[in-house]
PDB file of C-alpha atoms in Angstrom:
ATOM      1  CA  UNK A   1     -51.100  22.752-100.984  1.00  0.00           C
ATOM      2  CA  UNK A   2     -49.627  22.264-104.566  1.00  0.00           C
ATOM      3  CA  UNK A   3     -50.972  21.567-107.988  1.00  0.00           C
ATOM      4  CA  UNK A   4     -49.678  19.262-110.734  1.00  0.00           C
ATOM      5  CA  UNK A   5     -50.672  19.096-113.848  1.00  0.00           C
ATOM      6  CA  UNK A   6     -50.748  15.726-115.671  1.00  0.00           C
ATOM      7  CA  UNK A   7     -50.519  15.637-119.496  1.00  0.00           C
ATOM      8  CA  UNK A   8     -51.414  12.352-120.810  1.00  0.00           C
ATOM      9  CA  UNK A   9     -52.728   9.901-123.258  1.00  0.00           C
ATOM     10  CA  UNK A  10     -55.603   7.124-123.607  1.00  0.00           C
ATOM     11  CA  UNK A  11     -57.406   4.827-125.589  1.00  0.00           C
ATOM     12  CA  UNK A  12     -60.972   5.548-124.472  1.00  0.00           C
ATOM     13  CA  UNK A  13     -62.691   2.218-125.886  1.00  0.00           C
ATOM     14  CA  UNK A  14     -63.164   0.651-122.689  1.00  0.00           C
ATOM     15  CA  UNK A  15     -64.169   3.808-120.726  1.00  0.00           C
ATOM     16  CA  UNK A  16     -67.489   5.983-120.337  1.00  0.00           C
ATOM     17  CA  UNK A  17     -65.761   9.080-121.358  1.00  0.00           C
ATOM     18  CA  UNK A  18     -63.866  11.535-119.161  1.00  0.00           C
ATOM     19  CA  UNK A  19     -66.641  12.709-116.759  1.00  0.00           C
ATOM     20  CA  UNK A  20     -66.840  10.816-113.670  1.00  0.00           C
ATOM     21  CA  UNK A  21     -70.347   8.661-114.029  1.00  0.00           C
ATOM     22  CA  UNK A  22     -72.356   6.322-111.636  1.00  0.00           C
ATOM     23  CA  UNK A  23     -71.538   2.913-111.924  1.00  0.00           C
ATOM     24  CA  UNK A  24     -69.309   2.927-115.228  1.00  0.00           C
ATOM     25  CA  UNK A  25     -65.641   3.517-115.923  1.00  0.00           C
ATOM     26  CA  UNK A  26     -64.443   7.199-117.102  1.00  0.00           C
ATOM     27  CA  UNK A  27     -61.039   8.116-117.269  1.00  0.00           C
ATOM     28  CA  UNK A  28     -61.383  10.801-114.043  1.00  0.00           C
ATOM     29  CA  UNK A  29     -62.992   8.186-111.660  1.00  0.00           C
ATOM     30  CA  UNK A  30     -59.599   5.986-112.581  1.00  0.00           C
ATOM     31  CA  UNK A  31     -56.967   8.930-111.914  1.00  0.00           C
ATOM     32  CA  UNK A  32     -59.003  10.054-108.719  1.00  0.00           C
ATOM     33  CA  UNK A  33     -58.919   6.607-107.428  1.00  0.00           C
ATOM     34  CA  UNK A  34     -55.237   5.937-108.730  1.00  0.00           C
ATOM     35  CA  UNK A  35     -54.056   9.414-106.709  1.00  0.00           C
ATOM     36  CA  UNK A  36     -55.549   8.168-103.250  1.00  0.00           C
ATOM     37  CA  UNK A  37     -53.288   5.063-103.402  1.00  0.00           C
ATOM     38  CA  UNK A  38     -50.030   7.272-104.232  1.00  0.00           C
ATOM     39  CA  UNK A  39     -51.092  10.223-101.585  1.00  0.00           C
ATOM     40  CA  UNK A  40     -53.840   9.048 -99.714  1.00  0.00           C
ATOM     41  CA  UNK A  41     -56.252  11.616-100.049  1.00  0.00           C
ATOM     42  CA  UNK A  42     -59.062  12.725-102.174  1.00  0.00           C
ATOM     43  CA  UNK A  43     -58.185  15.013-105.162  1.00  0.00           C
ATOM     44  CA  UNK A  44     -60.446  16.336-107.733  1.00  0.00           C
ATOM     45  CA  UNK A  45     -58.976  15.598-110.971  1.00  0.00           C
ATOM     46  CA  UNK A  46     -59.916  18.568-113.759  1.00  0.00           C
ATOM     47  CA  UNK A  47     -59.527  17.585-117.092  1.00  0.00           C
ATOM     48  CA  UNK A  48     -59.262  20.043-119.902  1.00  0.00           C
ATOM     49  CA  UNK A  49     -62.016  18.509-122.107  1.00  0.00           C
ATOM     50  CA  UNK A  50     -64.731  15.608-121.695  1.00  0.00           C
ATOM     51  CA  UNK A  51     -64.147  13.476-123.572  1.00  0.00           C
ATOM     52  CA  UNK A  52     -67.339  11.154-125.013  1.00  0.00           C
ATOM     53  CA  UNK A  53     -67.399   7.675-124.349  1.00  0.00           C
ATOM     54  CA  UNK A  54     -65.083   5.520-126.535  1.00  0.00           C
ATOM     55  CA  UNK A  55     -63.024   8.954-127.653  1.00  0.00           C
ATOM     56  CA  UNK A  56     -59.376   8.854-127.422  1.00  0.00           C
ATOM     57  CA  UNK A  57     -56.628  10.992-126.532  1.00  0.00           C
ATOM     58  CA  UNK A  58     -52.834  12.132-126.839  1.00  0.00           C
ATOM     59  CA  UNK A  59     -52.784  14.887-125.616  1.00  0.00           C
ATOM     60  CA  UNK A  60     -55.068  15.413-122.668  1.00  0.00           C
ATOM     61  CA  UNK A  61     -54.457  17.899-119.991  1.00  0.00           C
ATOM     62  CA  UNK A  62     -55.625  17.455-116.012  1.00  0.00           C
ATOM     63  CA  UNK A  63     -54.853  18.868-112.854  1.00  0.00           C
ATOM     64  CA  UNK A  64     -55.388  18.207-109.023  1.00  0.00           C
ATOM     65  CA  UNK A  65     -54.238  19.622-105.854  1.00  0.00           C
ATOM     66  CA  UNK A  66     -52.372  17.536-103.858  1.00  0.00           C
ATOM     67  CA  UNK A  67     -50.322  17.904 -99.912  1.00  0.00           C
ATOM     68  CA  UNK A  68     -47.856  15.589-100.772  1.00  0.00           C
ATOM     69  CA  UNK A  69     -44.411  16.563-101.123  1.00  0.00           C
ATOM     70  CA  UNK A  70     -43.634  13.571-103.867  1.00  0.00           C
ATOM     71  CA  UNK A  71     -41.347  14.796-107.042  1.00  0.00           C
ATOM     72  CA  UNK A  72     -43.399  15.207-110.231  1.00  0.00           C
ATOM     73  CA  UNK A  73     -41.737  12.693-111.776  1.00  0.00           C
ATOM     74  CA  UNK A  74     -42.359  10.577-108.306  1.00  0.00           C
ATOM     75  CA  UNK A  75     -45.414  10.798-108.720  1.00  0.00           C
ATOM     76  CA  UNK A  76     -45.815  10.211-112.563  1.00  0.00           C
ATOM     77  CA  UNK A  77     -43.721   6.714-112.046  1.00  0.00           C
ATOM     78  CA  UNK A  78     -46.601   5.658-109.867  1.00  0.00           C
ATOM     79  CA  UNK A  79     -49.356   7.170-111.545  1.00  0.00           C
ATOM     80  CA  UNK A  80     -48.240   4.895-114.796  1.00  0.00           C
ATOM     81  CA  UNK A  81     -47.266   1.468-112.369  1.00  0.00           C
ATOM     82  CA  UNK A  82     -50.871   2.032-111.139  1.00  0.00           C
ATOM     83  CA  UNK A  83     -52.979   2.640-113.779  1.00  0.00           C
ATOM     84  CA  UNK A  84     -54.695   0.455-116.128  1.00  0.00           C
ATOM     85  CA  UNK A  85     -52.719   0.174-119.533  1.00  0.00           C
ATOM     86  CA  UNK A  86     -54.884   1.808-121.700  1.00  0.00           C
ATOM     87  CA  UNK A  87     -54.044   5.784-119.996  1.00  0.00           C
ATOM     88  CA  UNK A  88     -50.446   6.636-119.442  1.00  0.00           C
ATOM     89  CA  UNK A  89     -49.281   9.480-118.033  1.00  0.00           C
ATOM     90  CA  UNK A  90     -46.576  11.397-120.186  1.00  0.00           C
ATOM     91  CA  UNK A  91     -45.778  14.533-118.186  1.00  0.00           C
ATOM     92  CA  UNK A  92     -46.373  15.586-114.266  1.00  0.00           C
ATOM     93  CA  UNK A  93     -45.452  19.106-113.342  1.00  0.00           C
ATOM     94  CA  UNK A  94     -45.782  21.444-111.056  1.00  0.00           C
ATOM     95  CA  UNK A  95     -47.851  24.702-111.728  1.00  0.00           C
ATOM     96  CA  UNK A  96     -49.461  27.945-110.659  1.00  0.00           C
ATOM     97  CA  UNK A  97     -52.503  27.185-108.095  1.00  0.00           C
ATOM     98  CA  UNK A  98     -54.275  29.788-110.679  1.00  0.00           C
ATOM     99  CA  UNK A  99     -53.943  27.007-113.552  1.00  0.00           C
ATOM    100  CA  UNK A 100     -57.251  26.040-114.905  1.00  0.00           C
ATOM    101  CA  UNK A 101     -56.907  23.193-117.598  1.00  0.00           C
ATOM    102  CA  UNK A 102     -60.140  23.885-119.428  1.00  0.00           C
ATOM    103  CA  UNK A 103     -60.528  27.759-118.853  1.00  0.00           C
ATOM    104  CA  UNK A 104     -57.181  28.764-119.764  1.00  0.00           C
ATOM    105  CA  UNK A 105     -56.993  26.898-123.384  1.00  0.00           C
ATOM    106  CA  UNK A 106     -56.718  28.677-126.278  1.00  0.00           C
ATOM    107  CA  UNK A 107     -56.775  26.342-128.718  1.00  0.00           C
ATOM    108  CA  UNK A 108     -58.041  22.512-129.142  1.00  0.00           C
ATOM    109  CA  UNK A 109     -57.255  20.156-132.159  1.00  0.00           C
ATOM    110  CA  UNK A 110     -58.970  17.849-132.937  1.00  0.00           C
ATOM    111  CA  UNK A 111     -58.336  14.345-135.255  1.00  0.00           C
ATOM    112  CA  UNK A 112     -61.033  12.366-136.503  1.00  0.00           C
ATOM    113  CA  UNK A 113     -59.935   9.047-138.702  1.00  0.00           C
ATOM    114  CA  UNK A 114     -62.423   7.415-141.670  1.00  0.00           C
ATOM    115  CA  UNK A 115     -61.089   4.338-143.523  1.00  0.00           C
ATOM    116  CA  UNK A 116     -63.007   4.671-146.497  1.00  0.00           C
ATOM    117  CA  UNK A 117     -62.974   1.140-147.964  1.00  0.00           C
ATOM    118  CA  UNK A 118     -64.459  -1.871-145.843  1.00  0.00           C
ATOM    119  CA  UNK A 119     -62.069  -2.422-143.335  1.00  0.00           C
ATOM    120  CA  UNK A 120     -58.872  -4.671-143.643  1.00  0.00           C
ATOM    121  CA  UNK A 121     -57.905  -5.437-140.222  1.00  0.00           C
ATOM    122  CA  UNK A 122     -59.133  -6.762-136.976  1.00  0.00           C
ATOM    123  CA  UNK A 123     -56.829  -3.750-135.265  1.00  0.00           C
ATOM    124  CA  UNK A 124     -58.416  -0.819-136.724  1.00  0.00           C
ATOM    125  CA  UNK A 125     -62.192  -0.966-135.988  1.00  0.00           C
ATOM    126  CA  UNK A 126     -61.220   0.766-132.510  1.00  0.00           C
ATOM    127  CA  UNK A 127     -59.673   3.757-134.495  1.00  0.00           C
ATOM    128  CA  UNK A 128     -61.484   4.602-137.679  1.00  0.00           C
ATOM    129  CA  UNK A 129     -64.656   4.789-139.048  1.00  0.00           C
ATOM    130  CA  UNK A 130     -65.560   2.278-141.871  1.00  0.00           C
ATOM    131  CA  UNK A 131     -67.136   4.445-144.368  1.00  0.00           C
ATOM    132  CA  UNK A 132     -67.501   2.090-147.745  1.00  0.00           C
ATOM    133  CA  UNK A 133     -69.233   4.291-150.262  1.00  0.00           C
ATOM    134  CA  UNK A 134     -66.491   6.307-151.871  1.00  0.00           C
ATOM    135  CA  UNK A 135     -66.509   9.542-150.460  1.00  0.00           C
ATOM    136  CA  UNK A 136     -66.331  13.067-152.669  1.00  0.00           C
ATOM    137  CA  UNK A 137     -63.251  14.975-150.841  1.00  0.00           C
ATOM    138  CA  UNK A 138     -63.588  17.991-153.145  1.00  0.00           C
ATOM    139  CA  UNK A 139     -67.554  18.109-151.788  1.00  0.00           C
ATOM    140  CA  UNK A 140     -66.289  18.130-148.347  1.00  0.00           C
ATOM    141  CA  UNK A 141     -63.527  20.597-148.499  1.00  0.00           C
ATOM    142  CA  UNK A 142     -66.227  22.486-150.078  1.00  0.00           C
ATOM    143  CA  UNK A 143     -68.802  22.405-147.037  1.00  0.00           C
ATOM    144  CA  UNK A 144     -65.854  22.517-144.794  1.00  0.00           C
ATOM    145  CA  UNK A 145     -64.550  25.985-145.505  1.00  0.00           C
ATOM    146  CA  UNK A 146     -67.622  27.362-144.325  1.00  0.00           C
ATOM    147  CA  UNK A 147     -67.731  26.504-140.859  1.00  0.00           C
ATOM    148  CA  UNK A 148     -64.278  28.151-140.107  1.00  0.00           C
ATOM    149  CA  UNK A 149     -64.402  31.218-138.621  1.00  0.00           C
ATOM    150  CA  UNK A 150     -66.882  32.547-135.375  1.00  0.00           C
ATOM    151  CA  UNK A 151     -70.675  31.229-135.506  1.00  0.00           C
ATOM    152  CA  UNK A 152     -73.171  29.382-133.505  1.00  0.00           C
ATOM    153  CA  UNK A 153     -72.703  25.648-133.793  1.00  0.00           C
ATOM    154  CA  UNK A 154     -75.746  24.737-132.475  1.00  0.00           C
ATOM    155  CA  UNK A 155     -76.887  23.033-135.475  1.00  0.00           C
ATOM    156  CA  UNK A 156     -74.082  20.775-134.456  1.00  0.00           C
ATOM    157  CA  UNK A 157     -74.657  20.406-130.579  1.00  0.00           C
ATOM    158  CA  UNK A 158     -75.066  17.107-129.187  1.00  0.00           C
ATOM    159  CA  UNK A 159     -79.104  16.726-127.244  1.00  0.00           C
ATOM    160  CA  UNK A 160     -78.105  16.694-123.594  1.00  0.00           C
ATOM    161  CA  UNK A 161     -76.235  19.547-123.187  1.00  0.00           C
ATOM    162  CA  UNK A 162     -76.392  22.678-120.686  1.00  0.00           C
ATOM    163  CA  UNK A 163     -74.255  24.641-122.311  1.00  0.00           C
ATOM    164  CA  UNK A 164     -75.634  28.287-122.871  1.00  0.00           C
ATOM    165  CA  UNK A 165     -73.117  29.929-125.090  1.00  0.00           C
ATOM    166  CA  UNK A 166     -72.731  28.135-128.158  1.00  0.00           C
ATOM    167  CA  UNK A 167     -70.536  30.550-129.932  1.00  0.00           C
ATOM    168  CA  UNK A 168     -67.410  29.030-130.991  1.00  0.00           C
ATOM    169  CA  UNK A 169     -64.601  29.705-133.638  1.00  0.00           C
ATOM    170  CA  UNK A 170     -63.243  27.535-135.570  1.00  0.00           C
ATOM    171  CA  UNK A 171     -59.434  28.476-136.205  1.00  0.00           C
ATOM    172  CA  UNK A 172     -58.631  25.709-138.990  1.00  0.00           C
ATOM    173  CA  UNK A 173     -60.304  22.613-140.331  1.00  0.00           C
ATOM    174  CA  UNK A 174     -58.131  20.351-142.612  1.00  0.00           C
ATOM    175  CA  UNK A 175     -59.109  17.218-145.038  1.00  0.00           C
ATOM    176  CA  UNK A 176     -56.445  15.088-145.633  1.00  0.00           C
ATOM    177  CA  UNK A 177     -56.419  11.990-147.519  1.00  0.00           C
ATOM    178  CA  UNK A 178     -53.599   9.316-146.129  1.00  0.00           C
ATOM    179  CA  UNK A 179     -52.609   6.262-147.982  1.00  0.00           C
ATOM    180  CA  UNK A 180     -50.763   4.690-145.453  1.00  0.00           C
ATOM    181  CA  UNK A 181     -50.780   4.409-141.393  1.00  0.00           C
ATOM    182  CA  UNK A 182     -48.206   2.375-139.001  1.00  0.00           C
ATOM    183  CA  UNK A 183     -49.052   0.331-136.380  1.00  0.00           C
ATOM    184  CA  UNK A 184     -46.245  -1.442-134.211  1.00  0.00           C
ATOM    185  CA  UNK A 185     -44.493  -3.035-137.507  1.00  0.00           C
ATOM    186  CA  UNK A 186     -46.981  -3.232-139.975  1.00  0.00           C
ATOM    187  CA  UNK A 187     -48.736  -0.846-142.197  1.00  0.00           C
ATOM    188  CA  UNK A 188     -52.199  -0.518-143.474  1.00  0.00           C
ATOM    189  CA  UNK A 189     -52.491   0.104-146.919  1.00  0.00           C
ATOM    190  CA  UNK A 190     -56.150   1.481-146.612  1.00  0.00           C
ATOM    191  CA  UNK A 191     -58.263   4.733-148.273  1.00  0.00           C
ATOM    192  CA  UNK A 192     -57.937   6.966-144.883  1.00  0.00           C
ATOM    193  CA  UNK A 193     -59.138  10.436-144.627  1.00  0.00           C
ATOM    194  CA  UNK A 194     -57.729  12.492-141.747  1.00  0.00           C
ATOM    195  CA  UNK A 195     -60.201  15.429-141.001  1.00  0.00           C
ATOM    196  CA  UNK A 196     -58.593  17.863-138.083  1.00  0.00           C
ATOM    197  CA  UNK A 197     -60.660  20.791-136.563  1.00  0.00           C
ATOM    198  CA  UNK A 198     -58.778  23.299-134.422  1.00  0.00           C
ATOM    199  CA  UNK A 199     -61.145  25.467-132.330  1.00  0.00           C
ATOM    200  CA  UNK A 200     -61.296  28.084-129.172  1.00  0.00           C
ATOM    201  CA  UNK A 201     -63.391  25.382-127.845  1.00  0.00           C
ATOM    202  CA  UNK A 202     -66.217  22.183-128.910  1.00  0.00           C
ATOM    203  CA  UNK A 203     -70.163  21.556-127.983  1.00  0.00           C
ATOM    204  CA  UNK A 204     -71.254  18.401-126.944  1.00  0.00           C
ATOM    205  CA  UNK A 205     -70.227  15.766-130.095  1.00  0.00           C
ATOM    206  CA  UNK A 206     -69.483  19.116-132.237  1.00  0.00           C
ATOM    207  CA  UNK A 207     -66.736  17.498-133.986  1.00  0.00           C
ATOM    208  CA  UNK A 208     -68.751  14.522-134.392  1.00  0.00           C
ATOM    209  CA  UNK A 209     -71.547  15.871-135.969  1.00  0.00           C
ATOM    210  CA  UNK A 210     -69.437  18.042-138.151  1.00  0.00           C
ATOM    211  CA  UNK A 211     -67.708  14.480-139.495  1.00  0.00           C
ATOM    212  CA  UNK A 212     -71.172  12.508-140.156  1.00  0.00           C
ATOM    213  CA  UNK A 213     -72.422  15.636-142.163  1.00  0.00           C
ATOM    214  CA  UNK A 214     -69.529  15.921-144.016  1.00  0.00           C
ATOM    215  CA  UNK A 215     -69.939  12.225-144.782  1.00  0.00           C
ATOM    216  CA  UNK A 216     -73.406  12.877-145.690  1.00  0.00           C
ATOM    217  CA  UNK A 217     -72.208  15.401-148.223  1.00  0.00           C
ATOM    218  CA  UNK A 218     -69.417  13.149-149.521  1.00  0.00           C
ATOM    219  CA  UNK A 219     -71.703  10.215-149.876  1.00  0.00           C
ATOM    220  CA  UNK A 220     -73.852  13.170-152.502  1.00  0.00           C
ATOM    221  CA  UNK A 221     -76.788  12.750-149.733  1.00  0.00           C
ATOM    222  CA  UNK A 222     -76.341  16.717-148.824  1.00  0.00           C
ATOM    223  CA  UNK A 223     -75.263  19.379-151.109  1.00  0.00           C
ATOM    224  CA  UNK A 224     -72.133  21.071-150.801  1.00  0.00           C
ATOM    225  CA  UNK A 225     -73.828  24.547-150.368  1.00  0.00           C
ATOM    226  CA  UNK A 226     -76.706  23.268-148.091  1.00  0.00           C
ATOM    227  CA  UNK A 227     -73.920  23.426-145.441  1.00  0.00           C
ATOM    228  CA  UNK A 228     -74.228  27.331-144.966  1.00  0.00           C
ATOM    229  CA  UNK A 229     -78.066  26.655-144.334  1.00  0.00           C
ATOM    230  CA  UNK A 230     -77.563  24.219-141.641  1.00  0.00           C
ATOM    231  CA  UNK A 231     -75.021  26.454-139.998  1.00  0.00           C
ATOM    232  CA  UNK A 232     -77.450  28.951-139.905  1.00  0.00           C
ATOM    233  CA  UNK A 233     -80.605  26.996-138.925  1.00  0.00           C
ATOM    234  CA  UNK A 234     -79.155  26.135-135.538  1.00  0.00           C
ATOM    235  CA  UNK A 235     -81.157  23.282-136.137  1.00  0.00           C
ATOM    236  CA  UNK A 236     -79.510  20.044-135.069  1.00  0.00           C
ATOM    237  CA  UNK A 237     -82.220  17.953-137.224  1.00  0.00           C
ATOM    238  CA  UNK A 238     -80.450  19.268-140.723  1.00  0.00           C
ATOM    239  CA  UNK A 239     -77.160  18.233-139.941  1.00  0.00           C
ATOM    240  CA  UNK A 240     -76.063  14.842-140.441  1.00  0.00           C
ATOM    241  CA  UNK A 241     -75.655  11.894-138.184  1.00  0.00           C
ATOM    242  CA  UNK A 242     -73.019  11.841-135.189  1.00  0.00           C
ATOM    243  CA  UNK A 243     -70.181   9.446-135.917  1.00  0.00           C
ATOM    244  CA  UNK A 244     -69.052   6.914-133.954  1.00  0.00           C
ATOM    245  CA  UNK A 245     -66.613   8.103-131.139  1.00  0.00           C
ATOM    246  CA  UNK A 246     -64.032   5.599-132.203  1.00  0.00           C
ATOM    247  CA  UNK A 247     -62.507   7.294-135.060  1.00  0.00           C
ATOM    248  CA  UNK A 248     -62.046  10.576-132.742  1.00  0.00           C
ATOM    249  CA  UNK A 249     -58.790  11.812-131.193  1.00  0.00           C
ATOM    250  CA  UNK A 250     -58.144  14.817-128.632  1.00  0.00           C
ATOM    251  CA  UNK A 251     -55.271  15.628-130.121  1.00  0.00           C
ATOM    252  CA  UNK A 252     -53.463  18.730-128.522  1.00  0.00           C
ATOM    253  CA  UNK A 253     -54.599  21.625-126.215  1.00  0.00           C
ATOM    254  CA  UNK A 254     -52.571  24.934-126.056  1.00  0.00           C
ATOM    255  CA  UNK A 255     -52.131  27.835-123.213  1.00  0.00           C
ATOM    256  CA  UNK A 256     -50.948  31.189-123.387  1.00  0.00           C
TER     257      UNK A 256
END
């Protein structure tokens, strides 16, 4: 028996999330499915993160075991004349049975997208954040540049989760301002800010949370330096709001 690994891309707004779930779409219940019409059998897809419902990715990482003796790119031909159009497959390859998507990351990035003016466009509400109230960038960098480094996020933990360790270090965590953004032949001319965070790993709606307090604190409804005090509260009640999944983007995972 082999393993592939499948590197690939989606627009999550008409999913459930990654995780399989009981009577709803998620982008693993769709490649499982997908992989028993190519092979015919049953394969456990593994994704690299789990993605919330309505998050999108480019660059998600998955892998299954598989008998058949179909060429990667075989297989990723199907895989793409198969599945719906909103997930496309962008790399199959062969790899080490030992390969673990999730456990052996290093590094995850990140992108979350706020157009901060009411929103121009009927083709952007699936990827941004409207965010009206002009927003205080210099406040946010601010509060930003103390959440890098190694601490407990659990001030920023989503309810619902089972996770025990939540101990994670944040490598970088960038906020960009961006005049402009292309889509097919036309560009928006809007107010976007770009925050990316690049971490050893994420809680439950981590980056989320992170984004609606650092709205808070650009909207002037948290101070700047109240940020350190959440951080250390571990109390998810002192943080801001979670922000809506559609602004978010998985954007790259690295291995060793």
């Amino acid at each position: 028996m082999r393993k592939l690994k499948l590197s690939m891309e989606y627009d999550g707004t008409g999913f459930h999330g990654w995780q399989t779930q009981k009577n709803k779409p998620a982008i693993q219940t769709v490649l499982e499915e997908t992989i028993l019409r190519i092979t015919g059998e049953r394969s456990k897809v593994i994704g690299a993160s789990r993605t919330d419902a309505g998050v999108h990715a480019f660059g998600q990482v998955a892998a299954f075991r598989t008998n058949s003796s179909l060429e990667p790119g075989t297989i990723q031909n199907a895989l793409n004349a198969l599945l719906p159009c909103d997930i496309r497959i962008l790399e199959v390859a062969d790899v080490n049975d030992a390969f673990h998507p999730r456990f052996d990351a290093t590094k995850k990035s990140y992108l979350y997208i706020i157009a901060n003016q009411r929103l121009s466009s009927a083709f952007l509400y699936r990827y941004a954040w409207a965010v009206q109230q002009t927003l205080d960038r210099a406040d946010m960098r601010e509060a930003a540049r103390v959440l890098v480094g190694t601490h407990d996020f659990s001030a920023f933990q989503g309810a619902g989760s089972s996770v025990r360790n939540t101990v994670r270090e944040i490598f970088s965590l960038s906020i960009e301002d961006v005049k402009n953004i292309d889509f097919m032949t036309t560009r928006f001319g809007v107010n976007f800010i770009k925050i990316r965070i690049e971490a050893n790993g994420f809680l439950r709606h981590m980056v989320r949370n992170i984004t609606g307090t650092l709205v808070e604190i650009g909207r002037g409804r948290i101070p700047p330096d109240h940020m350190q005090g959440i951080l250390t509260s571990h109390n998810r009640r002192l943080a801001g709001p979670t922000a809506p999944a559609c602004g978010l983007f998985l954007e790259k995972i690295t291995y060793r």
